CSV table of C-alpha atoms and ligand atoms in Angstrom, one decimal:
chain,number,residue,atom,x,y,z
A,701,MET,CA,1.0,-28.3,-5.0
A,702,SER,CA,3.2,-27.3,-2.0
A,703,SER,CA,1.7,-27.5,1.5
A,704,SER,CA,1.4,-24.3,3.5
A,705,SER,CA,4.4,-25.3,5.7
A,706,GLU,CA,6.6,-25.3,2.5
A,707,ILE,CA,5.5,-21.8,1.4
A,708,LYS,CA,8.4,-19.4,1.8
A,709,LYS,CA,7.5,-16.0,3.0
A,710,VAL,CA,8.7,-13.1,0.8
A,711,THR,CA,11.5,-11.2,2.5
A,712,THR,CA,13.4,-8.0,1.9
A,713,ARG,CA,16.2,-10.2,0.4
A,714,LYS,CA,13.7,-11.8,-2.1
A,715,ILE,CA,12.5,-8.3,-3.1
A,716,GLN,CA,16.1,-7.2,-3.8
A,717,GLU,CA,16.7,-10.4,-5.7
A,718,LEU,CA,13.7,-9.7,-7.9
A,719,LYS,CA,15.2,-6.3,-8.8
A,720,GLU,CA,18.5,-7.9,-9.5
A,721,LYS,CA,17.0,-10.5,-11.8
A,722,GLY,CA,15.0,-7.8,-13.6
A,723,GLU,CA,11.7,-9.5,-12.5
A,724,LYS,CA,8.9,-7.0,-11.7
A,725,ILE,CA,7.7,-6.8,-8.1
A,726,THR,CA,3.9,-6.9,-7.6
A,727,ALA,CA,2.2,-5.1,-4.8
A,728,LEU,CA,-1.4,-4.3,-3.8
A,729,THR,CA,-2.9,-2.8,-0.7
A,730,ALA,CA,-5.3,-4.8,1.6
A,731,TYR,CA,-7.1,-4.0,4.8
A,732,ASP,CA,-9.0,-7.2,5.5
A,733,PHE,CA,-8.7,-11.0,5.8
A,734,LEU,CA,-10.6,-12.0,2.6
A,735,ILE,CA,-9.0,-9.6,0.2
A,736,ALA,CA,-5.5,-10.3,1.7
A,737,ARG,CA,-6.1,-14.0,1.2
A,738,LEU,CA,-7.0,-13.6,-2.4
A,739,CYS,CA,-4.0,-11.3,-3.0
A,740,ASP,CA,-1.7,-13.9,-1.4
A,741,ARG,CA,-3.2,-16.9,-3.3
A,742,ALA,CA,-2.8,-15.0,-6.6
A,743,GLY,CA,0.9,-14.5,-5.9
A,744,ILE,CA,1.2,-10.8,-5.0
A,745,ASP,CA,4.7,-10.2,-3.6
A,746,ILE,CA,4.0,-7.3,-1.2
A,747,ILE,CA,0.7,-6.5,0.6
A,748,LEU,CA,0.7,-3.0,1.9
A,749,VAL,CA,-1.7,-2.3,4.8
A,750,GLY,CA,-1.9,1.3,3.5
A,751,ASP,CA,-3.1,4.3,5.4
A,752,SER,CA,-5.3,4.7,2.3
A,753,VAL,CA,-7.6,2.7,4.6
A,754,GLY,CA,-8.5,6.2,5.9
A,755,ASN,CA,-10.0,7.0,2.5
A,756,VAL,CA,-11.3,3.8,0.9
A,757,PHE,CA,-12.4,2.0,4.0
A,758,GLN,CA,-13.2,4.7,6.5
A,759,GLY,CA,-14.5,7.3,4.0
A,760,ASN,CA,-12.3,10.2,5.1
A,761,GLN,CA,-11.1,12.9,2.7
A,762,THR,CA,-7.5,12.4,3.7
A,763,THR,CA,-5.3,9.8,5.4
A,764,LEU,CA,-4.5,12.0,8.3
A,765,PRO,CA,-7.1,10.7,10.8
A,766,VAL,CA,-5.8,7.1,10.7
A,767,THR,CA,-4.4,6.0,14.0
A,768,LEU,CA,-1.6,3.5,14.9
A,769,ASP,CA,-4.1,1.2,16.6
A,770,GLU,CA,-6.3,1.2,13.5
A,771,MET,CA,-3.3,0.2,11.4
A,772,ILE,CA,-2.5,-2.6,13.8
A,773,TYR,CA,-6.1,-3.8,13.8
A,774,HIS,CA,-6.2,-4.0,10.0
A,775,THR,CA,-2.8,-5.7,9.8
A,776,LYS,CA,-4.0,-8.4,12.2
A,777,ALA,CA,-6.9,-9.1,9.9
A,778,VAL,CA,-4.7,-9.1,6.8
A,779,GLN,CA,-2.0,-11.4,8.3
A,780,ARG,CA,-4.6,-14.1,9.0
A,781,GLY,CA,-5.0,-14.4,5.2
A,782,VAL,CA,-1.4,-14.3,4.2
A,783,LYS,CA,1.1,-17.2,3.9
A,784,ARG,CA,3.6,-15.9,1.3
A,785,ALA,CA,3.4,-12.2,0.7
A,786,MET,CA,5.5,-9.7,2.6
A,787,ILE,CA,3.2,-7.5,4.7
A,788,VAL,CA,4.3,-3.9,4.9
A,789,VAL,CA,2.4,-1.5,7.2
A,790,ASP,CA,2.1,2.2,6.7
A,791,MET,CA,3.1,4.3,9.7
A,792,PRO,CA,0.2,6.7,10.1
A,793,PHE,CA,0.4,10.5,10.3
A,794,MET,CA,2.0,11.7,13.5
A,795,SER,CA,3.3,8.2,14.5
A,796,TYR,CA,6.9,9.0,13.3
A,797,GLN,CA,7.0,12.8,12.5
A,798,THR,CA,7.6,14.1,16.1
A,799,ASN,CA,10.9,12.5,16.9
A,800,ILE,CA,13.1,9.4,16.2
A,801,ASP,CA,12.4,7.7,19.5
A,802,GLU,CA,8.7,7.9,19.1
A,803,ALA,CA,9.0,6.6,15.5
A,804,PHE,CA,11.1,3.7,16.9
A,805,ARG,CA,8.6,3.0,19.6
A,806,ASN,CA,5.7,3.0,17.2
A,807,ALA,CA,7.4,1.0,14.5
A,808,GLY,CA,8.4,-1.5,17.2
A,809,LYS,CA,4.8,-1.7,18.4
A,810,ILE,CA,3.7,-2.6,14.8
A,811,MET,CA,6.4,-5.3,14.5
A,812,LYS,CA,5.7,-6.7,18.0
A,813,GLU,CA,1.9,-6.9,17.7
A,814,THR,CA,1.6,-8.0,14.1
A,815,ASP,CA,3.2,-10.3,11.6
A,816,ALA,CA,4.4,-7.4,9.4
A,817,GLY,CA,7.7,-7.7,7.6
A,818,ALA,CA,8.3,-4.0,7.3
A,819,VAL,CA,6.9,-0.5,7.9
A,820,LYS,CA,6.5,2.3,5.4
A,821,ILE,CA,7.3,6.0,6.1
A,822,GLU,CA,6.4,8.9,3.8
A,823,GLY,CA,9.2,11.3,3.1
A,824,GLY,CA,12.9,11.2,2.1
A,825,GLU,CA,16.0,13.0,3.3
A,826,ILE,CA,14.3,14.5,6.4
A,827,TYR,CA,13.5,11.0,7.7
A,828,ALA,CA,16.9,9.5,6.9
A,829,GLU,CA,18.0,9.4,10.6
A,830,THR,CA,14.7,7.8,11.5
A,831,VAL,CA,15.0,5.2,8.8
A,832,ALA,CA,18.6,4.5,9.9
A,833,LYS,CA,17.5,4.0,13.5
A,834,LEU,CA,14.8,1.6,12.6
A,835,THR,CA,16.8,-0.5,10.1
A,836,ALA,CA,19.8,-0.7,12.5
A,837,ASN,CA,17.4,-2.1,15.1
A,838,GLY,CA,16.0,-4.8,12.8
A,839,ILE,CA,12.9,-3.0,11.4
A,840,PRO,CA,12.9,-3.0,7.6
A,841,VAL,CA,11.7,0.3,6.2
A,842,MET,CA,10.1,1.1,2.8
A,843,GLY,CA,10.4,4.7,1.9
A,844,HIS,CA,7.7,6.7,0.0
A,845,ILE,CA,8.4,9.8,-2.1
A,846,GLY,CA,6.7,11.9,-4.7
A,847,LEU,CA,3.1,12.5,-3.9
A,848,THR,CA,3.0,11.7,-0.2
A,849,PRO,CA,-0.7,11.9,0.9
A,850,GLN,CA,0.1,12.7,4.5
A,851,SER,CA,1.5,16.0,3.2
A,852,ILE,CA,-1.6,16.9,1.3
A,853,HIS,CA,-2.2,20.1,3.2
A,854,ARG,CA,1.3,21.3,2.2
A,855,PHE,CA,0.9,20.3,-1.4
A,856,GLY,CA,-2.6,21.7,-1.7
A,857,SER,CA,-3.7,19.2,-4.3
A,858,TYR,CA,-3.2,15.6,-5.5
A,859,GLN,CA,-1.4,16.8,-8.7
A,860,PRO,CA,1.8,14.9,-9.8
A,861,ARG,CA,5.0,15.9,-8.0
A,862,GLY,CA,8.5,16.5,-9.4
A,863,LYS,CA,7.5,18.3,-12.6
A,864,GLU,CA,9.7,21.3,-11.7
A,865,GLU,CA,13.5,20.8,-11.8
A,866,GLU,CA,14.1,21.8,-8.2
A,867,GLU,CA,11.5,19.3,-6.8
A,868,ALA,CA,12.8,16.6,-9.2
A,869,LYS,CA,16.3,17.1,-7.9
A,870,GLN,CA,15.0,16.9,-4.3
A,871,LEU,CA,13.3,13.6,-5.0
A,872,ILE,CA,16.5,12.1,-6.4
A,873,ARG,CA,18.3,13.3,-3.2
A,874,ASP,CA,15.4,11.8,-1.1
A,875,ALA,CA,15.8,8.4,-2.9
A,876,LYS,CA,19.5,8.4,-2.4
A,877,ALA,CA,19.2,9.4,1.3
A,878,LEU,CA,16.6,6.6,1.9
A,879,GLU,CA,18.9,4.0,0.3
A,880,GLU,CA,21.9,5.3,2.3
A,881,ALA,CA,19.8,5.1,5.5
A,882,GLY,CA,19.0,1.4,4.8
A,883,ALA,CA,15.5,1.5,3.4
A,884,PHE,CA,14.9,-1.8,1.5
A,885,ALA,CA,12.6,-0.3,-1.2
A,886,ILE,CA,11.0,3.0,-2.2
A,887,VAL,CA,7.4,3.7,-3.3
A,888,ILE,CA,7.4,6.5,-5.9
A,889,GLU,CA,4.0,8.0,-6.2
A,890,LYS,CA,2.6,10.2,-9.1
A,891,VAL,CA,5.8,11.6,-10.7
A,892,PRO,CA,6.7,11.8,-14.4
A,893,ALA,CA,7.8,8.4,-15.8
A,894,SER,CA,11.2,9.9,-16.9
A,895,LEU,CA,11.9,11.0,-13.3
A,896,ALA,CA,10.9,7.7,-11.8
A,897,LYS,CA,13.2,6.0,-14.3
A,898,HIS,CA,16.1,8.3,-13.4
A,899,ILE,CA,15.5,7.6,-9.6
A,900,THR,CA,15.3,3.8,-10.3
A,901,GLU,CA,18.6,4.0,-12.1
A,902,SER,CA,20.2,6.1,-9.4
A,903,VAL,CA,19.6,3.6,-6.5
A,904,LYS,CA,20.3,-0.1,-6.0
A,905,ILE,CA,17.2,-0.8,-4.0
A,906,PRO,CA,13.9,-1.6,-5.7
A,907,THR,CA,11.4,1.2,-6.6
A,908,ILE,CA,7.7,0.5,-6.6
A,909,GLY,CA,5.7,2.9,-8.7
A,910,ILE,CA,2.1,4.1,-8.4
A,911,GLY,CA,1.4,6.6,-11.2
A,912,ALA,CA,5.1,6.7,-11.9
A,913,GLY,CA,5.2,4.9,-15.3
A,914,LYS,CA,6.7,1.6,-16.2
A,915,PHE,CA,10.4,2.2,-15.7
A,916,VAL,CA,10.4,1.2,-12.1
A,917,ASP,CA,11.0,-2.2,-10.4
A,918,GLY,CA,7.4,-2.9,-9.5
A,919,GLN,CA,3.9,-1.5,-9.3
A,920,ILE,CA,1.4,-1.0,-6.5
A,921,LEU,CA,-2.3,0.0,-6.7
A,922,VAL,CA,-4.9,0.5,-4.0
A,923,VAL,CA,-6.9,-2.7,-4.2
A,924,TYR,CA,-10.4,-1.1,-4.2
A,925,ASP,CA,-9.3,1.2,-7.1
A,926,MET,CA,-8.1,-1.6,-9.4
A,927,LEU,CA,-11.2,-3.7,-8.5
A,928,GLY,CA,-13.4,-0.8,-9.6
A,929,LEU,CA,-15.0,-0.3,-6.1
A,930,THR,CA,-14.0,3.4,-5.8
A,931,GLU,CA,-16.2,4.5,-8.6
A,932,ASP,CA,-15.7,8.2,-8.3
A,933,PHE,CA,-11.9,8.0,-8.3
A,934,ASN,CA,-10.6,7.7,-11.9
A,935,PRO,CA,-7.0,9.0,-12.2
A,936,ARG,CA,-5.2,7.9,-15.3
A,937,PHE,CA,-2.8,5.7,-13.4
A,938,VAL,CA,-5.5,3.3,-12.1
A,939,ARG,CA,-6.2,0.4,-14.4
A,940,LYS,CA,-9.6,-1.1,-13.4
A,941,TYR,CA,-9.4,-4.8,-13.7
A,942,LEU,CA,-13.1,-5.1,-12.6
A,943,HIS,CA,-16.1,-2.9,-12.2
A,944,LEU,CA,-17.0,-4.4,-8.8
A,945,SER,CA,-19.2,-1.5,-7.6
A,946,GLN,CA,-21.6,-2.1,-10.5
A,947,LEU,CA,-21.6,-5.9,-9.9
A,948,ILE,CA,-22.3,-5.4,-6.2
A,949,PHE,CA,-25.0,-2.8,-6.8
A,950,ASP,CA,-26.7,-5.2,-9.3
A,951,ALA,CA,-26.5,-8.0,-6.8
A,952,PHE,CA,-28.1,-5.8,-4.0
A,953,GLN,CA,-30.9,-4.8,-6.3
A,954,LYS,CA,-31.6,-8.4,-7.3
A,955,TYR,CA,-31.6,-9.4,-3.6
A,956,ILE,CA,-34.2,-6.7,-2.8
A,957,GLU,CA,-36.3,-7.8,-5.8
A,958,ASP,CA,-36.1,-11.4,-4.8
A,959,ILE,CA,-37.2,-10.7,-1.2
A,960,LYS,CA,-40.0,-8.4,-2.3
A,961,SER,CA,-41.3,-11.0,-4.8
A,962,SER,CA,-40.9,-13.9,-2.3
A,963,ASN,CA,-38.4,-15.5,-4.7
A,964,PHE,CA,-35.9,-15.7,-1.9
A,965,PRO,CA,-35.5,-18.0,-0.1
A,966,SER,CA,-36.6,-21.0,-2.1
A,967,GLU,CA,-37.5,-24.4,-0.7
A,968,LYS,CA,-33.9,-25.6,-1.4
A,969,GLU,CA,-32.7,-22.6,0.7
A,970,SER,CA,-35.0,-23.5,3.6
A,971,TYR,CA,-34.8,-26.1,6.4
B,273,KIV,O1,-1.6,4.1,1.7
B,273,KIV,C1,-1.5,3.6,0.6
B,273,KIV,O2,-2.3,2.8,0.0
B,273,KIV,C2,-0.2,3.8,-0.1
B,273,KIV,C3,-0.1,3.4,-1.5
B,273,KIV,C4,-0.9,4.3,-2.4
B,273,KIV,C5,1.3,3.3,-2.0
B,273,KIV,O3,0.7,4.4,0.4
């Protein structure tokens, strides 16, 4: 067993090495201390403080309402549970879209106020200059292409992206532009597996898929989805490793029953 002082934090270099060795990169989202600590102890490489917090934690329909301060708040909770994993923080809607200086200021605020190792930006070619500015100033950036939930009102649905040739070609250009601009990795969300494979073979930086098939360098899922907490969300790309909502519901019902029947607390549970 190594002591916590010997644990080496996962860095962008380590993520690149995993790709080069052909070893898959593992990633999950987290928004709180306890889940982040479990992810980290289990050996997850990247913990994304995703703006999916807006959906699965706050209960919004989209990720658009999430604020920069909320992302920083959740990252501070996550970081207290993490010794090894690289923490990546989503830049929320309207924290980088207006102009490069604002993106730089907001990414800098995340890096200054949290223990994050990188930020994530949704979009490709059109944010290349922003990505270049951030990386040149020491802020690692993860790109995110394909289905980018902050653009849901433009897409009009959560259907897979890149099925038409023109959009597929644009996604390849986006990936290359992100690499050129200095991004250290790219999330590819909900595109055909063959396209994700093509993108992965077209760039030297790692690709992390979600609903993008197996021919990518790593996988990410929203933690509450894979734990089976988001019971009404069942897209084919989510493998449920647990059915936690049922377990929690059963526990709550048993608790109610035990109180009503004076079965809780027992003598042993009393002082
Ligand atoms: O916000 C998020 O959780 C994400 C992942 C789905 C990649 O961006």
